[in-house]
mmCIF file of N, CA and C in Angstrom:
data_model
loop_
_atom_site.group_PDB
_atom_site.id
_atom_site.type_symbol
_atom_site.label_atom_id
_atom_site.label_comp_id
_atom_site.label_asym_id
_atom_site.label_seq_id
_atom_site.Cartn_x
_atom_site.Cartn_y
_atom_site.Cartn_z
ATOM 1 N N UNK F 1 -11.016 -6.434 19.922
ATOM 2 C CA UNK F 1 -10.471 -5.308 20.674
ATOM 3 C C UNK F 1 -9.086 -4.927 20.156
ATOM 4 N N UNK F 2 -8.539 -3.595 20.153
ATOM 5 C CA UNK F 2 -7.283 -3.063 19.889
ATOM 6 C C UNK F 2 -6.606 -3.819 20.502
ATOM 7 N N UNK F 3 -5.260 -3.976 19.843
ATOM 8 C CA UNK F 3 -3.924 -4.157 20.810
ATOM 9 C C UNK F 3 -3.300 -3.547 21.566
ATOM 10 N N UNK F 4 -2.698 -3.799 22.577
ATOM 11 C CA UNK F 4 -2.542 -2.723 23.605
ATOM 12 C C UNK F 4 -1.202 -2.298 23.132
ATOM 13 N N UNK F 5 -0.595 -1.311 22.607
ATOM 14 C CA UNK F 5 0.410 -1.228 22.594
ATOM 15 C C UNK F 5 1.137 0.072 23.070
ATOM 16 N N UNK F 6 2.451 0.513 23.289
ATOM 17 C CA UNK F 6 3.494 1.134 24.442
ATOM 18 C C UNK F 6 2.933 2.507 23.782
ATOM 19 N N UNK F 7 2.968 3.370 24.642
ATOM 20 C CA UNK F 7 2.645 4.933 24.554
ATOM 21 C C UNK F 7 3.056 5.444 23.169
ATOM 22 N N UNK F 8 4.217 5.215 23.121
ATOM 23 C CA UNK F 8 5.499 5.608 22.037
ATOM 24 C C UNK F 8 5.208 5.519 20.609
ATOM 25 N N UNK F 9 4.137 3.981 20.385
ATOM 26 C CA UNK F 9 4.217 3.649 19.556
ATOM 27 C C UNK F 9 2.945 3.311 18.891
ATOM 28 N N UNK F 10 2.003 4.072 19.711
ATOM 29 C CA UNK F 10 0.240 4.192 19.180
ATOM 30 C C UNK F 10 0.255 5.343 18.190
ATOM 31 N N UNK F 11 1.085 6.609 18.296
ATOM 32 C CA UNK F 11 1.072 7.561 16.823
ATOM 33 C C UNK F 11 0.745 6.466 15.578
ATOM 34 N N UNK F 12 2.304 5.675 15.807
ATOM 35 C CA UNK F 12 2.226 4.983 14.424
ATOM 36 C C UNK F 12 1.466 3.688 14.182
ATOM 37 N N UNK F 13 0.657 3.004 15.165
ATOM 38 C CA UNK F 13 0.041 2.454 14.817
ATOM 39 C C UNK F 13 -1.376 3.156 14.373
ATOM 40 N N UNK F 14 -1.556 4.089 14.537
ATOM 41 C CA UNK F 14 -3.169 4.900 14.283
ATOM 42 C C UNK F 14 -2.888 5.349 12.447
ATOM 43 N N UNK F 15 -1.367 5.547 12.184
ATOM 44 C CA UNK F 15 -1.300 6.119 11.123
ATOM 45 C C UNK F 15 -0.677 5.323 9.854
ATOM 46 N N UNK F 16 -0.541 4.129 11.031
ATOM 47 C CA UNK F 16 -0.491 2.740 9.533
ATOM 48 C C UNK F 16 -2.071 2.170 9.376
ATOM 49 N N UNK F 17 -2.852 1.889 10.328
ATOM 50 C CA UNK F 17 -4.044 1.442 10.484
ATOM 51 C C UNK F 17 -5.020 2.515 9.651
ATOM 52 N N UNK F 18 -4.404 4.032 9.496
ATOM 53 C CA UNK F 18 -5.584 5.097 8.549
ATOM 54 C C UNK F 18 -4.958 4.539 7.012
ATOM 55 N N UNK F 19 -3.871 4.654 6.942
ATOM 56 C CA UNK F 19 -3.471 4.379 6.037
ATOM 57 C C UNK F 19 -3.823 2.824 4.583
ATOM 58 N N UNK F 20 -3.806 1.609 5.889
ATOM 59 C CA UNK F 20 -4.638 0.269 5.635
ATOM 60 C C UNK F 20 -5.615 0.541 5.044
ATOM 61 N N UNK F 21 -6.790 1.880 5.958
ATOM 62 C CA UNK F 21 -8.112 2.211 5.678
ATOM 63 C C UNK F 21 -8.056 2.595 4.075
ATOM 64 N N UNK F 22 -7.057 3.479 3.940
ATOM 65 C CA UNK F 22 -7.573 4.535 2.527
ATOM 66 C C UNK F 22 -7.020 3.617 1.489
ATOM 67 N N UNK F 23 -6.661 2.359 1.534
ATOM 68 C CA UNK F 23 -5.833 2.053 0.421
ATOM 69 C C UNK F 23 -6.559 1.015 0.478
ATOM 70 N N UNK F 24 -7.380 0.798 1.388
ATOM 71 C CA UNK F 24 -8.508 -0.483 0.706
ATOM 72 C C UNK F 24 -9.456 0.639 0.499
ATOM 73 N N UNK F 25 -10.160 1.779 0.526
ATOM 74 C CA UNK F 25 -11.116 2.265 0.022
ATOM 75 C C UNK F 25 -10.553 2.767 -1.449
ATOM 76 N N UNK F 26 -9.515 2.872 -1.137
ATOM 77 C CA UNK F 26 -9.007 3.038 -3.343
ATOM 78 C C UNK F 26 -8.949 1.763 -3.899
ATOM 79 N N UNK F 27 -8.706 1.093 -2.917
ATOM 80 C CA UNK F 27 -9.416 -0.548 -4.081
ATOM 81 C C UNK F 27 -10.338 -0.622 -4.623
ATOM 82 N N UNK F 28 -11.327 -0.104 -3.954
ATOM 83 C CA UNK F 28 -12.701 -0.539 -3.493
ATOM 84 C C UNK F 28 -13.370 0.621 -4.875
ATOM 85 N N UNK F 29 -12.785 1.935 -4.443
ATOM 86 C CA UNK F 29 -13.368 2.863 -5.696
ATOM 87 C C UNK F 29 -12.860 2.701 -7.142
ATOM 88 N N UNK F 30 -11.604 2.399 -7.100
ATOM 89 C CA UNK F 30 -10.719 1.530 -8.148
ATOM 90 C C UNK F 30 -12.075 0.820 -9.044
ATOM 91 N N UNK F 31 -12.547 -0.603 -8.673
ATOM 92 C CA UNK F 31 -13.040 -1.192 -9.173
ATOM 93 C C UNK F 31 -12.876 -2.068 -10.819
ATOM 94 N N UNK F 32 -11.384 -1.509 -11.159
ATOM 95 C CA UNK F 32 -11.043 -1.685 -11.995
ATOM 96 C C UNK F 32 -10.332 -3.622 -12.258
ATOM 97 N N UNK F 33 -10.190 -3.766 -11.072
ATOM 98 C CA UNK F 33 -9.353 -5.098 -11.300
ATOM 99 C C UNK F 33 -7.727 -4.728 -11.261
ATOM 100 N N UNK F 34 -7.064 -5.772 -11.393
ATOM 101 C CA UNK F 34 -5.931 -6.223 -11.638
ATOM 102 C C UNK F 34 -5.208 -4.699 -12.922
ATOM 103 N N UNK F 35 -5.722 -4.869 -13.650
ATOM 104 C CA UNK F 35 -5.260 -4.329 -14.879
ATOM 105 C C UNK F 35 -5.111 -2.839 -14.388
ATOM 106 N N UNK F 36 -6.087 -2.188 -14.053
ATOM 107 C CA UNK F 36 -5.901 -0.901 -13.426
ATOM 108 C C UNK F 36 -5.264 -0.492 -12.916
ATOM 109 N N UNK F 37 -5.115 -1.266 -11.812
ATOM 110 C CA UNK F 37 -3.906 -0.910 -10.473
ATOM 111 C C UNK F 37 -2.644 -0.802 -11.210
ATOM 112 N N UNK F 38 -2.460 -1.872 -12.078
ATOM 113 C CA UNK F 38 -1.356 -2.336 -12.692
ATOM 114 C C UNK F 38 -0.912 -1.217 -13.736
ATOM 115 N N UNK F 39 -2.149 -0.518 -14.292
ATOM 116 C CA UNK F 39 -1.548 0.413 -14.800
ATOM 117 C C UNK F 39 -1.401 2.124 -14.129
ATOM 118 N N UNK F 40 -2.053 2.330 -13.076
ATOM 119 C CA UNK F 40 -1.406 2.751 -12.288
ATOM 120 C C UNK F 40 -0.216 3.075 -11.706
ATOM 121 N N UNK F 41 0.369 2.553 -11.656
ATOM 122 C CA UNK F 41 1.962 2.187 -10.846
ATOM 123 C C UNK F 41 2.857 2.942 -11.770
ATOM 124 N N UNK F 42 2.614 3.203 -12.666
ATOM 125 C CA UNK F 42 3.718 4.156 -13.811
ATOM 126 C C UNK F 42 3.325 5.203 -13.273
ATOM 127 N N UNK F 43 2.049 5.921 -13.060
ATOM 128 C CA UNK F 43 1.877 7.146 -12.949
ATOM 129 C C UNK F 43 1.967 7.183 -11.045
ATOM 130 N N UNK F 44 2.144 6.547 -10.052
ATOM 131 C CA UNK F 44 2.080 6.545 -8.761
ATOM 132 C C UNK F 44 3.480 5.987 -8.231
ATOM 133 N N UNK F 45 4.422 5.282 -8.941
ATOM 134 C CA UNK F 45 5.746 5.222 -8.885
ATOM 135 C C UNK F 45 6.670 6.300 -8.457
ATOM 136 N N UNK F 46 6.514 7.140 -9.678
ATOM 137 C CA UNK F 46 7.682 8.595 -9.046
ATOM 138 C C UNK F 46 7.368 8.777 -7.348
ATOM 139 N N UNK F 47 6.136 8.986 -6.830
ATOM 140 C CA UNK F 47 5.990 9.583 -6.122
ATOM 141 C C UNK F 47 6.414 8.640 -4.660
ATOM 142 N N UNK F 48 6.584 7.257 -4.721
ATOM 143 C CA UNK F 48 6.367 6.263 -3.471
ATOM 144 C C UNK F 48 8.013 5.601 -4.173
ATOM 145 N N UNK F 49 8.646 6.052 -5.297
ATOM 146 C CA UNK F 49 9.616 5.104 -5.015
ATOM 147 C C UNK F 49 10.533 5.155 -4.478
ATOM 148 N N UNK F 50 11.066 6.353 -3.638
ATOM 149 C CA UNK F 50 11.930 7.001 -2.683
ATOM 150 C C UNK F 50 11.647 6.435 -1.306
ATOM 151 N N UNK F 51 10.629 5.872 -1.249
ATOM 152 C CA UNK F 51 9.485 5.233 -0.214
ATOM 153 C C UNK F 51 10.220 3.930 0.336
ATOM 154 N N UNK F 52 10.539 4.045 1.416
ATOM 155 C CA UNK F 52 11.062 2.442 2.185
ATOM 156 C C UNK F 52 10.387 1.403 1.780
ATOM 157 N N UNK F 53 8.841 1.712 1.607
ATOM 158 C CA UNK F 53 7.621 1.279 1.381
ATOM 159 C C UNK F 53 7.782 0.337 0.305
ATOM 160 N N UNK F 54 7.863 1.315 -0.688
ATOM 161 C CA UNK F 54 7.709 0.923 -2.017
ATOM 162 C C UNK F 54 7.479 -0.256 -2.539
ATOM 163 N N UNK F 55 8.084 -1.194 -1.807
ATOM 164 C CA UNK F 55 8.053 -2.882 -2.592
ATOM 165 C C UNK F 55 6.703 -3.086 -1.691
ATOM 166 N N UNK F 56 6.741 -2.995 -1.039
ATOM 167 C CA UNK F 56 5.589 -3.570 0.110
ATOM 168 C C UNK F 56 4.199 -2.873 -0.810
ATOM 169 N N UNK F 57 4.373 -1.473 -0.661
ATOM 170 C CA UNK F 57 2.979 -0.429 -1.417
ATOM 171 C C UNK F 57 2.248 -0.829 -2.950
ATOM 172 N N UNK F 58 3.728 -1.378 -3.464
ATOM 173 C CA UNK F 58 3.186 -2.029 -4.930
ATOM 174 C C UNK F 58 2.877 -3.202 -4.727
ATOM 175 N N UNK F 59 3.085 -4.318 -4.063
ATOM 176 C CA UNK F 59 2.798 -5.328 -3.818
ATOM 177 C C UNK F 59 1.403 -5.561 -3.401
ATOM 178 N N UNK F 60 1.340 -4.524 -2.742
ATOM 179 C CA UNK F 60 -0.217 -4.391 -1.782
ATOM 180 C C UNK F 60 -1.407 -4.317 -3.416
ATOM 181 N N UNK F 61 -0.875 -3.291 -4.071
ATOM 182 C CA UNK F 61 -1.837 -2.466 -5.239
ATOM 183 C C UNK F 61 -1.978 -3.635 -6.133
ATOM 184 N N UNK F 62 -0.550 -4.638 -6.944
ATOM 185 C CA UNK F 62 -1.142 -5.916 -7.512
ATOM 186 C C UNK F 62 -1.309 -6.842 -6.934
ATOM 187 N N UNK F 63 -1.644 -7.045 -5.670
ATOM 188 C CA UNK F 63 -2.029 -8.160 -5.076
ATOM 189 C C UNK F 63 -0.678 -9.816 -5.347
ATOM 190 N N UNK F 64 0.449 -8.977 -5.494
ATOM 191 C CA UNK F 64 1.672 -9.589 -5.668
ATOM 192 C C UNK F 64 2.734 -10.006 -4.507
ATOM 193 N N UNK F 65 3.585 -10.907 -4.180
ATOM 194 C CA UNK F 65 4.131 -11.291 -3.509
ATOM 195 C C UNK F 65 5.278 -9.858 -4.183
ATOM 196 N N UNK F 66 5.935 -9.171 -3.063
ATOM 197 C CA UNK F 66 7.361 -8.115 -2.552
ATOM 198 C C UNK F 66 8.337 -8.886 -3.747
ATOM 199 N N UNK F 67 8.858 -10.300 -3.671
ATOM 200 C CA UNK F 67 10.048 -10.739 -4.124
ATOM 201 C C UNK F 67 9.804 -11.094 -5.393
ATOM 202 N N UNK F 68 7.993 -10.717 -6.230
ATOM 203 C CA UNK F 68 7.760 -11.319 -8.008
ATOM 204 C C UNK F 68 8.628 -10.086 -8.032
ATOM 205 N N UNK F 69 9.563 -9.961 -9.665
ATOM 206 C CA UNK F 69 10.005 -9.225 -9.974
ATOM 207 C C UNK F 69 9.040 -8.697 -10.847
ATOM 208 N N UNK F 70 7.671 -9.201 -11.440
ATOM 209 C CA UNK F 70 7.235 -7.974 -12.028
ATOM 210 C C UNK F 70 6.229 -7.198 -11.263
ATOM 211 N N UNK F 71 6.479 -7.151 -9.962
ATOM 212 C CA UNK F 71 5.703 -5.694 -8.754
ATOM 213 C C UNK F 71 6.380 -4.653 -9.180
ATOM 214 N N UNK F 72 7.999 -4.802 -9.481
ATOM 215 C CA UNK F 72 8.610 -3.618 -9.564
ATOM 216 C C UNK F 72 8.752 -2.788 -10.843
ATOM 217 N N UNK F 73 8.268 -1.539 -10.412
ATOM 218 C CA UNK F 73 7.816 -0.638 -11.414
ATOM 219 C C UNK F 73 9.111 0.010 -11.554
#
């Protein structure tokens, strides 16, 4: 079952939880492995590195711990 959480703050849980969704279905269509994603990140960088995100978003894509220094693109 969902978590119940405060009025305020179900927007953003619906729109981190779509978000979870589409970025495991680009894994998934990906199919490329490791290497792909990895080369990816040059061309998907500009756009997410202004991004609070960013360490977390690349981390997610190589399946890398935030603090390896080579996540960062």
């Amino acid at each position: 079952p969902p978590l119940l959480r405060h009025a305020a703050l179900q927007p953003l849980s619906r729109e981190h939880m779509s978000g979870l969704i589409q970025a495991r279905n680009l894994r998934r269509a990906a199919g490329g492995g490791h290497a792909l994603r990895a080369g990816m990140m040059p061309v998907m960088a500009p756009g997410i590195r202004h991004d609070v995100r960013a360490p977390t978003a690349a981390a997610f894509l190589l399946q890398v711990s935030p603090a390896d220094p080579s996540a960062r693109a």
